[in-house]
PDB file of C-alpha atoms in Angstrom:
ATOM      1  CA  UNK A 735      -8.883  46.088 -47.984  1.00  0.00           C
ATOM      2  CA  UNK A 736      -6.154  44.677 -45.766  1.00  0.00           C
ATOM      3  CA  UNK A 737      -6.748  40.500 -45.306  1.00  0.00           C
ATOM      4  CA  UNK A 738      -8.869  40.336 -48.389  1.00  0.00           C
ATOM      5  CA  UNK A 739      -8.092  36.855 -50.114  1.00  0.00           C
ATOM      6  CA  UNK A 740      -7.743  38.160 -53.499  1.00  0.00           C
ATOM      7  CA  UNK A 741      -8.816  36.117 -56.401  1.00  0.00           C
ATOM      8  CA  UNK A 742      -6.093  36.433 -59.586  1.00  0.00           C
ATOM      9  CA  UNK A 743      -6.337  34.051 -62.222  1.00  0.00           C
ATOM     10  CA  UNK A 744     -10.161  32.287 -60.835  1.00  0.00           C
ATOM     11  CA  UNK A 745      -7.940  30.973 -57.544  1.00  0.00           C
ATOM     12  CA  UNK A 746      -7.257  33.060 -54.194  1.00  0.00           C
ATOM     13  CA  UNK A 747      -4.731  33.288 -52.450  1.00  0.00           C
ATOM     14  CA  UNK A 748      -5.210  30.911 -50.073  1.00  0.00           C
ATOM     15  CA  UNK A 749      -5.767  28.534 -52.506  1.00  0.00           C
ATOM     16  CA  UNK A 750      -2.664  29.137 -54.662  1.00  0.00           C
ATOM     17  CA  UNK A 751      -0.671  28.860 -51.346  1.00  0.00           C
ATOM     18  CA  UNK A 752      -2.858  25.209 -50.427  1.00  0.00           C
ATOM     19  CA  UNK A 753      -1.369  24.376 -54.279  1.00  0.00           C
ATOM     20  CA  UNK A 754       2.056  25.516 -53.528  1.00  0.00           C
ATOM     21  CA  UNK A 755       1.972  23.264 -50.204  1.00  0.00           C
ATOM     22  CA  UNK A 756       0.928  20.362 -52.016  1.00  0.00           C
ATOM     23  CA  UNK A 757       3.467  20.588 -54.649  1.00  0.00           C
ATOM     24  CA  UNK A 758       6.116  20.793 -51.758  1.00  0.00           C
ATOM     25  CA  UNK A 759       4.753  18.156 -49.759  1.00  0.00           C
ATOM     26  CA  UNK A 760       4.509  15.588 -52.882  1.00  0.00           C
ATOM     27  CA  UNK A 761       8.668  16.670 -54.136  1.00  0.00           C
ATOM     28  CA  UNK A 762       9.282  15.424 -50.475  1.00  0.00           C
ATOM     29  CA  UNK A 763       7.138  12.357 -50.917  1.00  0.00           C
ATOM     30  CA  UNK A 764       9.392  11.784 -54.274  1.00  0.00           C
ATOM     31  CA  UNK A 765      12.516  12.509 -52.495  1.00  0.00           C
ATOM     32  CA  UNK A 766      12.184  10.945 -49.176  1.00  0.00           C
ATOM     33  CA  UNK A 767      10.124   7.904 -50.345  1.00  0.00           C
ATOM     34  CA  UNK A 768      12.136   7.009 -53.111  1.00  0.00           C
ATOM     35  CA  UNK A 769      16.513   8.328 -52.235  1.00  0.00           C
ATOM     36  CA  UNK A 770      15.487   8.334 -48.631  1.00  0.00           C
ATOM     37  CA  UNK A 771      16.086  11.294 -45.808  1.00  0.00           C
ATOM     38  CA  UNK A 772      19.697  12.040 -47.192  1.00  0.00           C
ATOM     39  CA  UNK A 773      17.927  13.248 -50.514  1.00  0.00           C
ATOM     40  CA  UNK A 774      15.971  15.848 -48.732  1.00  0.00           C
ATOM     41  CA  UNK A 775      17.086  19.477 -48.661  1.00  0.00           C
ATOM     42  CA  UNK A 776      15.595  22.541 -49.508  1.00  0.00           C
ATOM     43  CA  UNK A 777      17.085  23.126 -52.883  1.00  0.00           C
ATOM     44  CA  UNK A 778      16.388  19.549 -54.021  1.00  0.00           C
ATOM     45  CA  UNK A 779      12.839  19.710 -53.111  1.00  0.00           C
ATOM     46  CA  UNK A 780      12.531  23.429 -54.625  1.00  0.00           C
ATOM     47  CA  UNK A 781      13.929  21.870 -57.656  1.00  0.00           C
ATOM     48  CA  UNK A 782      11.610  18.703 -57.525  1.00  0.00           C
ATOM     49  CA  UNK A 783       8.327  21.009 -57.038  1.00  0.00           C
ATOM     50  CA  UNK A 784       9.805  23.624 -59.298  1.00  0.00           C
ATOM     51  CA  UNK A 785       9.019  26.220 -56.533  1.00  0.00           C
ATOM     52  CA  UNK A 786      11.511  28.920 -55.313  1.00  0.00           C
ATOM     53  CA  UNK A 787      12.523  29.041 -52.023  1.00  0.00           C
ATOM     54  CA  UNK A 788      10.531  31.542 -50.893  1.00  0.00           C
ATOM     55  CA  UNK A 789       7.610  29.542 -51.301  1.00  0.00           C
ATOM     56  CA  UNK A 790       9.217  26.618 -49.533  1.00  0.00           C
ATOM     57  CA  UNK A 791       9.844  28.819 -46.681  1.00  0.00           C
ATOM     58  CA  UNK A 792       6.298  30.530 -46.939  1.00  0.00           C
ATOM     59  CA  UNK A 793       5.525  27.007 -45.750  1.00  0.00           C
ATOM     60  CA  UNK A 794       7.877  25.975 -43.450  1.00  0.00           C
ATOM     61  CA  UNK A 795      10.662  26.792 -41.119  1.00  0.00           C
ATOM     62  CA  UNK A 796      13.790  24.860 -42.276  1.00  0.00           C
ATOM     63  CA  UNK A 797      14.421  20.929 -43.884  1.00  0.00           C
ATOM     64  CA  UNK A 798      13.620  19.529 -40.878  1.00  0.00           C
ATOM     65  CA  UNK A 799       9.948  20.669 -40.351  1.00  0.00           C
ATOM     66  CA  UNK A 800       9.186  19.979 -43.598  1.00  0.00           C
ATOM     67  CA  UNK A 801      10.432  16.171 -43.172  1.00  0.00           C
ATOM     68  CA  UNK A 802       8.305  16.065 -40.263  1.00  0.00           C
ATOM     69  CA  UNK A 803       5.043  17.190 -42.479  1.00  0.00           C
ATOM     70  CA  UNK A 804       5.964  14.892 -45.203  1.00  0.00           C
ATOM     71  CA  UNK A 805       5.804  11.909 -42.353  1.00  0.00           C
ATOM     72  CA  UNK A 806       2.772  13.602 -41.039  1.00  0.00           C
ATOM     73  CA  UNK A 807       0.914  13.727 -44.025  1.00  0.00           C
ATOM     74  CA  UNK A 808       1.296   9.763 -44.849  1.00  0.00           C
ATOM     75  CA  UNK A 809       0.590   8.655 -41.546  1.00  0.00           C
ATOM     76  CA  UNK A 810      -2.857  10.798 -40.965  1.00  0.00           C
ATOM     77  CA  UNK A 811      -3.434   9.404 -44.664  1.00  0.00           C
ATOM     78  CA  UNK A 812      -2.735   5.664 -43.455  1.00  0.00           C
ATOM     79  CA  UNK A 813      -4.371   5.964 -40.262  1.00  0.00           C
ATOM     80  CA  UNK A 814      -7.602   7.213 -42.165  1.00  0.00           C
ATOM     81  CA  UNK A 815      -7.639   4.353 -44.478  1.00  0.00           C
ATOM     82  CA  UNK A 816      -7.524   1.997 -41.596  1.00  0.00           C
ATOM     83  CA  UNK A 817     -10.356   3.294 -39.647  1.00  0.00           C
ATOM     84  CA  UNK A 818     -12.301   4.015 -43.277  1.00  0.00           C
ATOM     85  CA  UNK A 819     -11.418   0.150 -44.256  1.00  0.00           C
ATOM     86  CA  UNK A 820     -12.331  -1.138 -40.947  1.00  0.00           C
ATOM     87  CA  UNK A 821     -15.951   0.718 -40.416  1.00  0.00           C
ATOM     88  CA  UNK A 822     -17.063  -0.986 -43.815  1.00  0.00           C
ATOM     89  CA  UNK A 823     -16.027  -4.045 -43.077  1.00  0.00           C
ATOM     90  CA  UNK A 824     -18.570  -5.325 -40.669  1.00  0.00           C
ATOM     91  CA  UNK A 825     -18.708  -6.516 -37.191  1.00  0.00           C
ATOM     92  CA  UNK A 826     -16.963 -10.050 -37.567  1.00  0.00           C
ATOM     93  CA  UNK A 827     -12.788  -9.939 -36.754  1.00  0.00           C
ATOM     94  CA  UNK A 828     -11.938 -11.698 -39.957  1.00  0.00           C
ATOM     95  CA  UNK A 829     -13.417  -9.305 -41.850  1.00  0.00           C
ATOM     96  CA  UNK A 830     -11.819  -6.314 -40.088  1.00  0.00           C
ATOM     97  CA  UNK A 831      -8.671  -8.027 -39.983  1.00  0.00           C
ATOM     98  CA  UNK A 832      -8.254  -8.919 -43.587  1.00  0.00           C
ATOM     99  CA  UNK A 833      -9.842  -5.471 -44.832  1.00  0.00           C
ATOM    100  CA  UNK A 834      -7.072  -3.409 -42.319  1.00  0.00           C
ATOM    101  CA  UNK A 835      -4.385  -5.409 -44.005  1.00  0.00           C
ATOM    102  CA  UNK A 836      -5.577  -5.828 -47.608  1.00  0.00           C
ATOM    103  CA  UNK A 837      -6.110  -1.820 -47.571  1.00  0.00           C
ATOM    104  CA  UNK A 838      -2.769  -1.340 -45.918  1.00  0.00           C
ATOM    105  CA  UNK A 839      -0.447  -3.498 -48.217  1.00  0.00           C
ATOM    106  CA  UNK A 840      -2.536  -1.822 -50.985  1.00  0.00           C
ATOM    107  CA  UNK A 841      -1.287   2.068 -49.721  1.00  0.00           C
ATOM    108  CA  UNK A 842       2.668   0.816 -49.018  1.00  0.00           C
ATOM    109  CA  UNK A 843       2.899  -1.451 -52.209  1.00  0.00           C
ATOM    110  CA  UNK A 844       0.612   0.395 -54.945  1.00  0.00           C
ATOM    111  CA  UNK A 845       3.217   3.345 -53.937  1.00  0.00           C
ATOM    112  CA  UNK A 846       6.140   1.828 -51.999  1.00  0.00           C
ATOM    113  CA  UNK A 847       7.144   5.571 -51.160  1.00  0.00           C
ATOM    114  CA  UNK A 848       4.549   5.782 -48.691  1.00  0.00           C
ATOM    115  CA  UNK A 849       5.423   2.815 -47.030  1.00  0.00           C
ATOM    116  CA  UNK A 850       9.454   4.035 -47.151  1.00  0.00           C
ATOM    117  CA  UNK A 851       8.476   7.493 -45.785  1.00  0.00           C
ATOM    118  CA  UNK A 852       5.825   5.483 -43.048  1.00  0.00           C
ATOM    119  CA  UNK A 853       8.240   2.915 -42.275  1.00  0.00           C
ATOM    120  CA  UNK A 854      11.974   3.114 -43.372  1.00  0.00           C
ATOM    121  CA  UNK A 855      12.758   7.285 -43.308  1.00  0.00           C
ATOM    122  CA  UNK A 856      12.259   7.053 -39.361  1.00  0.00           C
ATOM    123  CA  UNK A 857      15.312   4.607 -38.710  1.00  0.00           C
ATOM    124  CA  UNK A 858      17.488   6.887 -41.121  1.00  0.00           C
ATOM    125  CA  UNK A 859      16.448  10.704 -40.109  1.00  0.00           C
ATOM    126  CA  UNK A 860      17.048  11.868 -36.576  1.00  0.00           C
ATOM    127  CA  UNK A 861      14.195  14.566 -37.290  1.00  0.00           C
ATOM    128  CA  UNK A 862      11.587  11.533 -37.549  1.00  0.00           C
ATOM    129  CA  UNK A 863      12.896   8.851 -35.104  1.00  0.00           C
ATOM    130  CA  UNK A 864      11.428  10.037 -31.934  1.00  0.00           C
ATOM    131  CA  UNK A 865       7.942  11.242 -34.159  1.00  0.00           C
ATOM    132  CA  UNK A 866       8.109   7.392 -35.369  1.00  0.00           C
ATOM    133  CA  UNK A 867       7.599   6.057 -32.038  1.00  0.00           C
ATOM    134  CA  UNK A 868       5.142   8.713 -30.637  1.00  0.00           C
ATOM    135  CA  UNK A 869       2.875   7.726 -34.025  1.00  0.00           C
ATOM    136  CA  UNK A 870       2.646   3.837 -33.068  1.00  0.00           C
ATOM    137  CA  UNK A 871       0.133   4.037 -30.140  1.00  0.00           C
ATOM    138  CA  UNK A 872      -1.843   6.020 -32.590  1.00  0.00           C
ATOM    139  CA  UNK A 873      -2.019   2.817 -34.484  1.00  0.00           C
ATOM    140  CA  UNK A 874      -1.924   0.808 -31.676  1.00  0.00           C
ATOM    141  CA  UNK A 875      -5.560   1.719 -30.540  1.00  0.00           C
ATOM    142  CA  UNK A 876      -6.880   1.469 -33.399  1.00  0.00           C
ATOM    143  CA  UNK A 877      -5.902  -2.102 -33.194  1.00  0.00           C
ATOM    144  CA  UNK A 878      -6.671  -2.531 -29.723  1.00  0.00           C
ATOM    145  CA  UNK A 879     -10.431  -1.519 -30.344  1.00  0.00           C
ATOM    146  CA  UNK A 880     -10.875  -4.252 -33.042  1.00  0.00           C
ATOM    147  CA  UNK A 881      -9.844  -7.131 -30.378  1.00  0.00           C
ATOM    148  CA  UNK A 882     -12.566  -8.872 -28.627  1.00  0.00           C
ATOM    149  CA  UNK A 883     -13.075  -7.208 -25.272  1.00  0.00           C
ATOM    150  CA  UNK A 884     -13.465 -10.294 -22.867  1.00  0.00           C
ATOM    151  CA  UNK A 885     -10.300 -10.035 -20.993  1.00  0.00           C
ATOM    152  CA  UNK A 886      -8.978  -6.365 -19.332  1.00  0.00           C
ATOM    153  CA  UNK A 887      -7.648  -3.310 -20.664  1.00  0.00           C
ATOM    154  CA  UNK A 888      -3.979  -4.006 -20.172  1.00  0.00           C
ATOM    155  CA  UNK A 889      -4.110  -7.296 -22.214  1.00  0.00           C
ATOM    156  CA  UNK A 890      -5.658  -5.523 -24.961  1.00  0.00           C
ATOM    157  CA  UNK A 891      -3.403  -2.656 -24.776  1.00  0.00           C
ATOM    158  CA  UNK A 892       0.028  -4.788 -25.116  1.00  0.00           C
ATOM    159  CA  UNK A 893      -1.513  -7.433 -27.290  1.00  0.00           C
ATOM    160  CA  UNK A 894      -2.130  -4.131 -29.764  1.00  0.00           C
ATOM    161  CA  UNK A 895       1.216  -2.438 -29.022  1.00  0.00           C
ATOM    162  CA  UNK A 896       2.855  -5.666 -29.374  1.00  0.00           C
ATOM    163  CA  UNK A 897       0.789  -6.715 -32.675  1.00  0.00           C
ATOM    164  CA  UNK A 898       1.514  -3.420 -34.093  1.00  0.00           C
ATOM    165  CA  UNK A 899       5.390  -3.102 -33.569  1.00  0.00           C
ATOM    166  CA  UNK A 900       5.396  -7.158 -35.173  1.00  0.00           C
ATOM    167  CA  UNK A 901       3.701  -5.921 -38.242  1.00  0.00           C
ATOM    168  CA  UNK A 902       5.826  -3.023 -38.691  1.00  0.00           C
ATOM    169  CA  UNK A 903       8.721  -5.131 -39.124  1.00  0.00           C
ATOM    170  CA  UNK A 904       7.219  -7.151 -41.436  1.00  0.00           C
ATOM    171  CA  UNK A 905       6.393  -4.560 -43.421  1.00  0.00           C
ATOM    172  CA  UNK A 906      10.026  -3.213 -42.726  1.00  0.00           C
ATOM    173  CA  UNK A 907      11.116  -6.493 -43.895  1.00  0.00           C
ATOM    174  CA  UNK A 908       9.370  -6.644 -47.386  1.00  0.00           C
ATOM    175  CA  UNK A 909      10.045  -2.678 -48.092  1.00  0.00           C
ATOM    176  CA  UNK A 910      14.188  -3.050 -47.470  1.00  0.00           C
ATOM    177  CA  UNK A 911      14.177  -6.442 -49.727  1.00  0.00           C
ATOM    178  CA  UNK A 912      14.915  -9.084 -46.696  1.00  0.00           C
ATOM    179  CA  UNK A 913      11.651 -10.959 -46.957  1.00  0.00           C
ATOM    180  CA  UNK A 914      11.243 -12.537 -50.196  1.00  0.00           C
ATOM    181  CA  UNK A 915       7.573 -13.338 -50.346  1.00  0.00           C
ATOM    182  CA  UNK A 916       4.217 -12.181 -52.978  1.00  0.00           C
ATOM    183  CA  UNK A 917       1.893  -9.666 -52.127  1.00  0.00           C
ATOM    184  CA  UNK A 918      -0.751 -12.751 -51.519  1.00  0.00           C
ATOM    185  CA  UNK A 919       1.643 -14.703 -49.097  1.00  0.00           C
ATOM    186  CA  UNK A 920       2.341 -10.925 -47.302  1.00  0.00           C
ATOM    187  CA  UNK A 921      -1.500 -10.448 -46.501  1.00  0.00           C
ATOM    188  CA  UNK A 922      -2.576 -13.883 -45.667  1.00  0.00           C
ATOM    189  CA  UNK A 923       0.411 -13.955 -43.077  1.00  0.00           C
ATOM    190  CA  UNK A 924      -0.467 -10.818 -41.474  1.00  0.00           C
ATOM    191  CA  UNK A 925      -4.370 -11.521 -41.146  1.00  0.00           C
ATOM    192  CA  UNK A 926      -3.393 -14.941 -39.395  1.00  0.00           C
ATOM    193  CA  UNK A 927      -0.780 -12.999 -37.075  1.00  0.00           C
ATOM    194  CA  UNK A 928      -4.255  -9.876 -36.756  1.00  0.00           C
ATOM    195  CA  UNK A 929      -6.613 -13.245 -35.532  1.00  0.00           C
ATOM    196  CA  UNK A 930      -3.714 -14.983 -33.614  1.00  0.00           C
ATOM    197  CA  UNK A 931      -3.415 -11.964 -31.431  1.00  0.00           C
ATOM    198  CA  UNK A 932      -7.035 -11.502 -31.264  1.00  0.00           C
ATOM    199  CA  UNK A 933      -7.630 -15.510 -30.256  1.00  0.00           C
ATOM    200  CA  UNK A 934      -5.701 -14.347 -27.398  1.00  0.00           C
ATOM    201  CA  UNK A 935      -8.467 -13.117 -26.093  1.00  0.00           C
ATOM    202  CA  UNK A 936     -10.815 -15.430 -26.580  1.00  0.00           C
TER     203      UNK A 936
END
């Protein structure tokens, strides 16, 4: 019957494509977060996922939509880990502030490709640099709803935008090799820079 997911081999085929995506999506993980946008074309991720191009192209329209999904896919993953990290933590700031961090440092260091492809890939790929900036208000309310709410929505709103765009660079910073610091000394700096803004407001 005509749109009948067929099962071959105990998977369908929906579920053999969802594989084939994956694969794809982690060879451009590889490729972008570790020789950086120049690395990325079709054939080299086809080679890296050991996937013809037909699959590649089952999945997506050319190199630069799939760049774009690779970026997508580690910021909805960082983003989730935020809000997951920061609805554990409790009600007090310090505890939200040092859980955001500690969980963030933990997703860009444990696997420094994630913070290349979050942070690095769009100031080097024309495909990502506007989708870079459109992503940071995303993050940017999430850190404006963790600040105390005793002064008006403006303040809040640039003290977040602000906050965010600072830690970005220090992140930027400590991913390209110009700050010279340990993971420990990283974290502690950016929960006192998380409470600084937040004092603001107090």
């Amino acid at each position: 019957m005509a749109g009948t997911d067929r099962t071959w081999a105990g998977t369908t085929l929906s579920d053999r494509r969802a594989t084939r995506r994956r694969q794809l999506l982690e060879a451009g993980l590889e490729l972008l977060g570790t020789s950086g946008p120049s690395a990325v074309s079709v054939r080299a991720v086809c080679r890296q996922a050991k996937l013809t191009e037909r699959y590649f192209y089952e999945n997506f329209t050319g190199r630069d939509e799939f760049v774009v999904a690779v970026y997508e896919h580690v910021a909805a993953l960082a983003h989730q880990v935020l809000v997951d990290a920061v609805e554990l933590a409790g009600p007090e700031i310090r505890d939200r502030a040092e859980a955001a961090v500690s969980v963030f440092v933990t997703l860009i260091l444990d696997d420094p490709r994630k913070g290349r492809v979050l942070l690095l890939s769009p100031l080097a790929d024309p495909a990502l640099l506007r989708l870079g900036a459109q992503r940071l208000p995303m993050f940017a309310e999430l850190v404006r709803e963790q600040l105390s709410g005793r002064v008006d929505e403006q303040d809040r709103a640039m003290t977040a935008t602000a906050l965010v765009g600072g830690l970005a660079n220090v992140f930027i910073a400590y991913l390209n090799g110009t700050l010279d610091v340990s993971r420990d000394h990283l974290t502690a700096h950016c929960v006192r820079l998380v409470l600084g803004a937040d004092a603001l407001h107090s």
